[in-house]
Amino acid sequence: MPYFTRFILFLLCLMVLVESRKPKRKKGHLGWGHLYKKNLDVTKTRKGKPQPLLRVDDHDFTMRPAFGGPAIPVGVDVQVESLDSISEVDMDFTMTLYLRHYWKDERLAFPSTSNKSMTFDGRLVKKIWVPDVFFVHSKRSFIHDTTTENIMLRVFPDGHVLYSMRITVTAMCNMDFSHFPLDSQTCSLELESYAYTDEDLMLYWKNGDESLKTDEKISLSQFLIQKFHTTSRLAFYSSTGWYNRLYINFTLRRHIFFFLLQTYFPATLMVMLSWVSFWIDRRAVPARVSLGITTVLTMSTIITGVNASMPRVSYIKAVDIYLWVSFVFVFLSVLEYAAVNYLTTVQERKERKLREKFPCVCGMPHSRTMMLDGSYSESEANSLAGYPRSHIRTEEERQDKIVVHLALSNESNSSRKKGLLKGQVGLRIFQHTHAIDKYSRLIFPASYIFFNLIYWSVFS
């Protein structure tokens, strides 16, 4: 009996324990059959770690694809976004472009039923092998990083890879300024592998000339972009070997209108202004001297301003020829007046000596007179011979006109004749000083027009 009682108590305790573990009834529902069941949130369930399609950690990507085998071909294409600037002083250019590489790495192949590619940003680039292409003769370059690094990596199921980045590069351009500013410049952007020779990496344009695309809106303020084209060749380094090098070539032609307004027209106007002095009276010394000095200084300022914006090259530029020839014309106009002024001074000195040598008398009876205006001749001087010296009067008896009486005796006629010939030569020089200005009015403009015809026919 005690065992049976214990068994009954055990069953009762077991029933109470089972009843206490049953869910309670929800309020508002009748019956014990309708129990509340909580819906599970599928998004909060923890799943297992997915297996990566690209098994980056399973391979050594410090080695190039097919290491030890033939050279891996890497195709390249470029889309030029903009030509930012061309600097003549630094002899370089700045370009923004999209650089894309194409190659195949079987280590990145992954299974795919839809044959769709996977796209990644720049974080994966640091974990896999990519071509080490750099820009030859570049001064500065950077990859744009706003808002993140402008790098795109696209991997296809068969292992083909597209690697694209947006770059701004400043590279050297060897310019020839012998025809400046009537020149055309050809610049090149060169791409090359830094570490891998042509035995390890074969760099080539993916689609030939079609590998280079340009934006139709590309324009420059000083240049007209005439042509873009691609070339390729091998580059040799004595210490490392042969490398494949790709070239992006473009030809630029300079706009001349800016330099016509800023350089050629002002220089031409200064030369024409210097010719005004030929129409100014030679006795107006301050006017002609100040005009000549002003034009010379202005030409010097124009030459200095042009050379300040140009590199210090050791050869003569086309603009230098024009400016220096213009400067010579301006300087010659100053020398022309110096010659006129000097000859005028010499003539006045000789005239003064003639007055001192032949005294001036007035009121002589039956005398022939003439004005000292440079119009007397030898016959008139000889006709005055024979007047005696006793008829000479003092200078206080002068009347309204000053006359020159040449008293030449028959005995000294031959000796005096030589002195009169010298006086005539001086008078002719005095007349020629007027002719210098007259001839300059024609010679200077004609010579300058002839120079312009030759200049523009040669350099344009």
Coordinates of C-alpha atoms in Angstrom, one line a residue:
M1 CA 0.0 0.0 0.0
P2 CA 2.7 2.6 0.7
Y3 CA 4.1 2.0 -2.8
F4 CA 0.7 2.4 -4.4
T5 CA 0.2 5.7 -2.5
R6 CA 3.6 7.0 -3.6
F7 CA 2.8 6.1 -7.2
I8 CA -0.5 8.1 -7.1
L9 CA 1.2 11.1 -5.6
F10 CA 3.9 11.0 -8.3
L11 CA 1.2 11.0 -11.0
L12 CA -0.6 14.0 -9.4
C13 CA 2.6 16.0 -9.2
L14 CA 3.4 15.1 -12.8
M15 CA 0.0 16.3 -14.0
V16 CA 0.4 19.6 -12.1
L17 CA 3.8 20.2 -13.7
V18 CA 2.5 19.6 -17.2
E19 CA -0.6 21.9 -16.6
S20 CA 1.7 24.7 -15.4
R21 CA 3.7 24.6 -18.6
K22 CA 0.8 25.0 -20.9
P23 CA 0.2 28.5 -22.5
K24 CA -2.5 30.7 -21.0
R25 CA -5.6 31.6 -22.8
K26 CA -5.7 35.1 -24.5
K27 CA -8.3 37.5 -23.3
G28 CA -11.3 38.0 -25.6
H29 CA -11.0 34.5 -27.0
L30 CA -13.3 31.7 -25.9
G31 CA -12.1 28.2 -25.3
W32 CA -8.8 26.7 -24.7
G33 CA -8.2 25.7 -28.4
H34 CA -7.4 29.2 -29.6
L35 CA -3.9 29.9 -28.5
Y36 CA -1.8 33.0 -29.4
K37 CA 1.1 32.2 -31.7
K38 CA 3.7 35.0 -32.4
N39 CA 4.8 35.5 -36.0
L40 CA 8.6 35.1 -36.4
D41 CA 10.6 38.1 -38.1
V42 CA 12.5 36.5 -40.9
T43 CA 14.9 39.5 -41.4
K44 CA 16.1 39.1 -37.8
T45 CA 17.0 35.5 -38.1
R46 CA 20.7 34.9 -38.3
K47 CA 21.9 33.0 -41.4
G48 CA 25.1 31.4 -42.0
K49 CA 28.1 33.3 -43.6
P50 CA 27.7 33.2 -47.4
Q51 CA 30.5 31.8 -49.4
P52 CA 32.3 34.5 -51.5
L53 CA 32.2 34.1 -55.2
L54 CA 35.6 35.7 -55.7
R55 CA 38.1 33.5 -53.8
V56 CA 40.6 36.3 -53.3
D57 CA 42.2 34.8 -50.2
D58 CA 42.9 31.5 -52.0
H59 CA 45.4 33.0 -54.5
D60 CA 48.6 35.0 -54.4
F61 CA 47.8 38.2 -56.2
T62 CA 51.3 39.6 -55.8
M63 CA 52.1 37.6 -59.0
R64 CA 50.8 38.6 -62.4
P65 CA 48.3 36.3 -64.1
A66 CA 50.0 33.3 -65.9
F67 CA 53.2 34.0 -64.1
G68 CA 56.1 32.3 -65.8
G69 CA 54.2 32.0 -69.0
P70 CA 53.8 34.3 -72.0
A71 CA 53.2 38.0 -71.5
I72 CA 49.7 38.9 -70.4
P73 CA 47.9 41.2 -72.9
V74 CA 46.4 44.4 -71.3
G75 CA 44.2 46.4 -73.5
V76 CA 43.8 50.2 -72.9
D77 CA 41.2 52.7 -74.0
V78 CA 40.9 56.4 -73.0
Q79 CA 38.1 58.9 -72.9
V80 CA 39.3 62.5 -72.7
E81 CA 37.0 64.5 -70.5
S82 CA 38.7 67.9 -70.8
L83 CA 41.9 69.8 -71.6
D84 CA 42.2 72.1 -68.7
S85 CA 45.1 74.3 -69.6
I86 CA 48.2 74.7 -71.8
S87 CA 51.1 76.6 -70.3
E88 CA 53.8 78.1 -72.6
V89 CA 55.9 79.2 -69.6
D90 CA 56.1 75.8 -68.0
M91 CA 55.7 74.0 -71.3
D92 CA 53.1 71.5 -70.1
F93 CA 49.4 70.7 -70.3
T94 CA 46.8 69.4 -67.9
M95 CA 44.2 66.8 -69.0
T96 CA 41.4 65.0 -67.2
L97 CA 40.5 61.5 -68.6
Y98 CA 39.0 58.2 -68.0
L99 CA 41.6 55.4 -68.2
R100 CA 40.4 51.9 -68.6
H101 CA 42.3 48.6 -68.6
Y102 CA 41.2 45.2 -69.9
W103 CA 42.8 41.9 -69.1
K104 CA 42.0 38.3 -68.1
D105 CA 42.8 36.8 -64.7
E106 CA 41.5 33.2 -64.3
R107 CA 42.0 33.4 -60.6
L108 CA 39.0 35.8 -60.5
A109 CA 36.6 33.5 -62.4
F110 CA 33.4 32.5 -60.7
P111 CA 30.4 30.3 -61.5
S112 CA 27.3 32.1 -62.8
T113 CA 24.2 30.9 -64.4
S114 CA 23.1 34.3 -65.8
N115 CA 26.7 35.3 -67.0
K116 CA 26.4 38.6 -65.2
S117 CA 29.4 40.6 -64.1
M118 CA 30.1 41.9 -60.6
T119 CA 31.1 45.5 -60.0
F120 CA 33.3 46.7 -57.2
D121 CA 34.8 50.0 -56.0
G122 CA 38.3 50.8 -55.2
R123 CA 38.5 48.7 -52.0
L124 CA 38.9 45.4 -54.0
V125 CA 41.7 46.9 -56.1
K126 CA 44.1 46.7 -53.2
K127 CA 43.5 42.9 -52.9
I128 CA 44.1 41.8 -56.4
W129 CA 46.6 42.2 -59.2
V130 CA 46.2 45.3 -61.5
P131 CA 48.5 46.7 -64.2
D132 CA 51.1 49.2 -63.0
V133 CA 50.6 51.7 -65.7
F134 CA 52.0 55.2 -65.2
F135 CA 52.3 58.4 -67.2
V136 CA 55.7 59.1 -68.7
H137 CA 57.0 62.7 -68.4
S138 CA 54.2 63.6 -66.0
K139 CA 54.7 66.3 -63.5
R140 CA 51.6 65.9 -61.3
S141 CA 48.7 63.4 -61.4
F142 CA 46.0 62.3 -59.0
I143 CA 42.9 60.1 -58.9
H144 CA 39.7 62.0 -58.1
D145 CA 38.3 61.1 -54.7
T146 CA 35.0 63.0 -54.4
T147 CA 32.9 61.7 -52.9
T148 CA 34.8 58.4 -52.9
E149 CA 37.7 57.3 -55.1
N150 CA 36.7 57.4 -58.7
I151 CA 37.7 53.7 -59.3
M152 CA 35.5 51.0 -60.8
L153 CA 36.4 47.3 -61.1
R154 CA 34.1 44.9 -63.1
V155 CA 34.8 41.2 -63.0
F156 CA 33.1 38.8 -65.5
P157 CA 32.5 35.1 -64.8
D158 CA 35.2 33.9 -67.2
G159 CA 37.8 36.0 -65.4
H160 CA 37.9 39.1 -67.7
V161 CA 38.4 42.3 -65.8
L162 CA 37.6 45.9 -66.5
Y163 CA 39.5 48.4 -64.4
S164 CA 38.5 52.1 -64.8
M165 CA 39.6 55.3 -63.1
R166 CA 39.2 59.1 -63.5
I167 CA 42.6 60.9 -63.5
T168 CA 43.9 64.4 -63.9
V169 CA 47.4 64.6 -65.1
T170 CA 49.9 67.4 -65.9
A171 CA 52.5 66.3 -68.4
M172 CA 55.4 67.9 -70.2
C173 CA 55.0 69.1 -73.8
N174 CA 58.0 70.0 -75.9
M175 CA 56.9 73.1 -77.7
D176 CA 58.6 75.0 -80.6
F177 CA 58.0 78.7 -80.4
S178 CA 59.9 79.7 -83.6
H179 CA 56.6 80.6 -85.2
F180 CA 54.9 82.0 -82.1
P181 CA 52.1 83.2 -82.1
L182 CA 51.4 81.8 -85.6
D183 CA 52.3 78.3 -84.4
S184 CA 50.8 74.8 -84.1
Q185 CA 51.9 72.5 -81.2
T186 CA 51.8 68.7 -81.0
C187 CA 51.7 67.3 -77.5
S188 CA 51.7 63.6 -76.3
L189 CA 50.5 61.8 -73.2
E190 CA 52.5 58.6 -72.8
L191 CA 51.5 55.5 -70.9
E192 CA 53.8 52.7 -69.9
S193 CA 54.1 49.8 -67.4
Y194 CA 56.6 50.7 -64.7
A195 CA 57.8 47.3 -63.6
Y196 CA 56.8 44.7 -66.3
T197 CA 58.8 44.6 -69.6
D198 CA 57.3 43.5 -72.9
E199 CA 58.2 39.9 -71.9
D200 CA 55.7 40.0 -68.9
L201 CA 53.1 42.6 -70.0
M202 CA 51.9 43.5 -73.5
L203 CA 50.3 46.9 -73.4
Y204 CA 48.2 47.8 -76.5
W205 CA 45.3 49.9 -77.7
K206 CA 42.2 47.8 -77.4
N207 CA 40.4 49.1 -80.5
G208 CA 43.2 50.9 -82.4
D209 CA 42.4 54.5 -83.1
E210 CA 38.8 53.9 -81.8
S211 CA 40.3 53.4 -78.4
L212 CA 40.6 57.2 -77.9
K213 CA 37.3 59.1 -77.4
T214 CA 37.0 62.8 -76.8
D215 CA 34.2 65.0 -75.5
E216 CA 32.7 67.2 -78.2
K217 CA 32.6 70.1 -75.8
I218 CA 36.3 70.2 -75.3
S219 CA 37.6 73.7 -76.1
L220 CA 40.5 76.0 -75.2
S221 CA 40.6 79.8 -75.1
Q222 CA 43.9 80.1 -77.0
F223 CA 44.0 77.0 -79.1
L224 CA 41.9 75.1 -81.7
I225 CA 42.1 71.4 -81.2
Q226 CA 42.7 70.0 -84.6
K227 CA 43.3 66.3 -84.2
F228 CA 43.5 63.4 -81.6
H229 CA 45.2 60.1 -82.6
T230 CA 47.0 57.2 -80.9
T231 CA 50.3 55.5 -81.6
S232 CA 52.4 52.8 -79.9
R233 CA 56.0 51.8 -79.9
L234 CA 58.7 50.1 -77.7
A235 CA 60.8 52.1 -75.3
F236 CA 64.2 50.9 -74.3
Y237 CA 66.0 51.5 -70.9
S238 CA 69.6 50.4 -70.7
S239 CA 69.3 49.0 -67.2
T240 CA 65.8 47.3 -67.4
G241 CA 65.0 46.5 -71.0
W242 CA 62.2 47.1 -73.5
Y243 CA 58.7 48.3 -72.5
N244 CA 55.5 48.9 -74.4
R245 CA 54.6 52.5 -74.6
L246 CA 51.3 54.0 -75.7
Y247 CA 50.9 57.6 -77.0
I248 CA 47.9 60.0 -77.0
N249 CA 48.8 62.6 -79.5
F250 CA 46.8 65.8 -80.1
T251 CA 47.6 68.9 -82.3
L252 CA 46.7 72.4 -81.3
R253 CA 46.6 75.5 -83.4
R254 CA 46.8 78.9 -81.7
H255 CA 44.2 81.5 -82.1
I256 CA 45.8 84.7 -83.5
F257 CA 43.1 87.2 -82.8
F258 CA 44.1 87.8 -79.2
F259 CA 47.7 88.6 -80.2
L260 CA 46.6 90.8 -83.0
L261 CA 44.7 93.0 -80.5
Q262 CA 47.3 92.8 -77.8
T263 CA 50.6 92.9 -79.7
Y264 CA 50.5 93.5 -83.4
F265 CA 48.0 96.3 -83.6
P266 CA 49.6 98.4 -80.8
A267 CA 53.1 97.9 -82.4
T268 CA 51.8 99.0 -85.8
L269 CA 50.1 102.0 -84.3
M270 CA 53.3 103.1 -82.5
V271 CA 55.2 102.9 -85.8
M272 CA 52.6 104.9 -87.6
L273 CA 52.6 107.4 -84.7
S274 CA 56.4 107.9 -85.1
W275 CA 55.8 109.0 -88.7
V276 CA 53.8 112.0 -87.5
S277 CA 57.1 113.7 -86.6
F278 CA 57.9 114.0 -90.4
W279 CA 55.0 116.5 -90.7
I280 CA 56.0 118.6 -87.7
D281 CA 58.2 121.6 -88.2
R282 CA 61.9 120.8 -87.7
R283 CA 62.2 123.9 -85.4
A284 CA 59.7 122.4 -83.0
V285 CA 62.3 120.5 -81.1
P286 CA 60.3 119.6 -77.9
A287 CA 57.4 118.3 -79.9
R288 CA 59.4 116.0 -82.2
V289 CA 61.8 114.8 -79.4
S290 CA 59.0 114.0 -77.0
L291 CA 57.0 112.1 -79.7
G292 CA 60.1 110.0 -80.6
I293 CA 60.9 109.2 -77.0
T294 CA 57.3 108.2 -76.2
T295 CA 57.0 105.8 -79.1
V296 CA 60.4 104.2 -78.3
L297 CA 59.4 103.6 -74.7
T298 CA 56.0 102.3 -75.6
M299 CA 57.6 99.8 -78.0
S300 CA 60.0 98.7 -75.2
T301 CA 57.0 98.1 -72.9
I302 CA 55.2 96.0 -75.5
I303 CA 58.3 93.8 -76.1
T304 CA 58.9 93.4 -72.3
G305 CA 55.2 92.4 -71.8
V306 CA 55.3 89.8 -74.5
N307 CA 58.5 88.2 -73.3
A308 CA 57.3 88.1 -69.7
S309 CA 54.6 85.5 -70.6
M310 CA 57.0 83.4 -72.6
P311 CA 59.7 80.9 -71.7
R312 CA 63.3 82.1 -72.0
V313 CA 64.2 80.3 -75.2
S314 CA 67.5 80.7 -77.0
Y315 CA 66.0 81.2 -80.5
I316 CA 64.1 84.0 -82.2
K317 CA 60.3 83.9 -82.3
A318 CA 58.1 85.2 -85.0
V319 CA 56.7 87.9 -82.7
D320 CA 60.2 88.9 -81.8
I321 CA 61.0 89.6 -85.5
Y322 CA 57.9 91.8 -85.9
L323 CA 58.4 93.7 -82.6
W324 CA 62.1 94.4 -83.1
V325 CA 61.6 95.5 -86.7
S326 CA 58.9 97.8 -85.5
F327 CA 61.2 99.1 -82.8
V328 CA 63.9 99.8 -85.4
F329 CA 61.4 101.8 -87.5
V330 CA 60.5 103.9 -84.4
F331 CA 64.1 104.3 -83.5
L332 CA 65.1 105.4 -87.1
S333 CA 62.4 108.0 -87.0
V334 CA 64.2 109.5 -83.9
L335 CA 67.5 109.3 -85.7
E336 CA 66.0 111.0 -88.7
Y337 CA 65.1 114.0 -86.7
A338 CA 68.5 114.0 -85.1
A339 CA 70.0 114.2 -88.6
V340 CA 67.7 117.0 -89.7
N341 CA 68.5 119.0 -86.5
Y342 CA 72.2 118.5 -86.9
L343 CA 72.3 119.6 -90.6
T344 CA 70.2 122.6 -89.7
T345 CA 72.6 123.6 -87.0
V346 CA 75.6 123.1 -89.3
Q347 CA 73.9 125.3 -92.0
E348 CA 73.1 128.1 -89.5
R349 CA 76.8 128.0 -88.3
K350 CA 78.0 128.4 -91.9
E351 CA 75.5 131.2 -92.6
R352 CA 76.8 133.0 -89.5
K353 CA 80.3 132.7 -90.8
L354 CA 79.3 134.2 -94.2
R355 CA 77.7 137.2 -92.5
E356 CA 80.9 137.8 -90.5
K357 CA 83.1 137.4 -93.6
F358 CA 81.1 139.8 -95.8
P359 CA 80.1 143.0 -93.8
C360 CA 76.6 144.3 -94.2
V361 CA 76.2 147.8 -95.8
C362 CA 73.2 149.8 -96.6
G363 CA 72.4 152.7 -99.0
M364 CA 75.2 152.1 -101.5
P365 CA 74.4 153.9 -104.8
H366 CA 74.0 152.0 -108.0
S367 CA 74.4 148.7 -106.1
R368 CA 72.8 145.5 -106.7
T369 CA 71.2 143.9 -103.7
M370 CA 69.7 140.5 -102.8
M371 CA 68.1 139.0 -99.8
L372 CA 70.0 136.3 -97.8
D373 CA 67.5 133.6 -98.4
G374 CA 69.7 131.0 -100.1
S375 CA 68.6 132.0 -103.6
Y376 CA 71.6 133.9 -104.9
S377 CA 73.8 132.3 -107.5
E378 CA 77.4 132.6 -108.7
S379 CA 76.5 134.9 -111.5
E380 CA 74.9 137.4 -109.2
A381 CA 77.9 137.3 -106.9
N382 CA 80.2 138.0 -109.8
S383 CA 78.0 140.8 -111.0
L384 CA 78.7 142.5 -107.7
A385 CA 82.4 142.7 -108.4
G386 CA 83.9 146.1 -109.1
Y387 CA 82.3 148.1 -106.4
P388 CA 85.0 149.9 -104.5
R389 CA 85.5 149.5 -100.8
S390 CA 85.2 153.3 -100.2
H391 CA 81.4 153.0 -100.6
I392 CA 81.2 150.8 -97.5
R393 CA 79.1 152.5 -94.8
T394 CA 78.6 151.7 -91.2
E395 CA 75.9 149.3 -89.9
E396 CA 74.1 152.1 -88.1
E397 CA 72.8 153.4 -91.4
R398 CA 70.7 150.3 -92.1
Q399 CA 67.1 150.9 -93.4
D400 CA 64.2 148.5 -93.6
K401 CA 66.0 145.7 -95.4
I402 CA 69.3 144.0 -94.7
V403 CA 71.3 143.5 -97.9
V404 CA 74.6 141.8 -98.6
H405 CA 77.1 143.6 -100.7
L406 CA 79.8 141.4 -102.0
A407 CA 82.7 143.6 -102.9
L408 CA 84.9 141.6 -105.1
S409 CA 87.8 143.1 -106.9
N410 CA 89.1 142.0 -110.2
E411 CA 92.4 140.9 -108.7
S412 CA 90.9 138.6 -106.1
N413 CA 88.0 137.3 -108.2
S414 CA 89.4 133.8 -108.5
S415 CA 90.1 133.4 -104.8
R416 CA 86.7 134.8 -103.7
K417 CA 84.9 132.6 -106.2
K418 CA 86.0 129.5 -104.3
G419 CA 84.5 130.8 -101.1
L420 CA 81.2 131.5 -102.8
L421 CA 81.1 127.9 -104.1
K422 CA 81.4 126.6 -100.5
G423 CA 78.5 128.9 -99.5
Q424 CA 76.4 127.4 -102.2
V425 CA 77.1 123.9 -101.1
G426 CA 76.0 124.9 -97.6
L427 CA 72.8 126.3 -99.0
R428 CA 72.2 123.1 -100.9
I429 CA 72.6 121.1 -97.7
F430 CA 70.2 123.4 -96.0
Q431 CA 67.7 122.7 -98.8
H432 CA 68.3 118.9 -98.5
T433 CA 67.3 119.0 -94.8
H434 CA 63.8 119.8 -96.0
A435 CA 64.0 116.9 -98.5
I436 CA 64.9 114.4 -95.7
D437 CA 61.5 114.9 -94.1
K438 CA 59.8 114.7 -97.5
Y439 CA 61.6 111.5 -98.5
S440 CA 60.9 110.0 -95.1
R441 CA 57.2 110.5 -95.5
L442 CA 57.4 108.1 -98.4
I443 CA 60.3 105.7 -97.6
F444 CA 59.2 104.8 -94.1
P445 CA 55.6 103.8 -94.8
A446 CA 56.6 102.0 -98.0
S447 CA 59.3 100.0 -96.3
Y448 CA 57.1 99.0 -93.4
I449 CA 54.3 97.9 -95.7
F450 CA 56.8 95.8 -97.7
F451 CA 58.0 94.2 -94.5
N452 CA 54.5 93.3 -93.4
L453 CA 53.8 91.7 -96.8
I454 CA 56.9 89.5 -96.4
Y455 CA 56.2 88.7 -92.7
W456 CA 52.6 87.6 -93.1
S457 CA 53.3 85.6 -96.3
V458 CA 56.1 83.7 -94.6
F459 CA 54.6 83.0 -91.1
S460 CA 50.9 82.8 -91.8

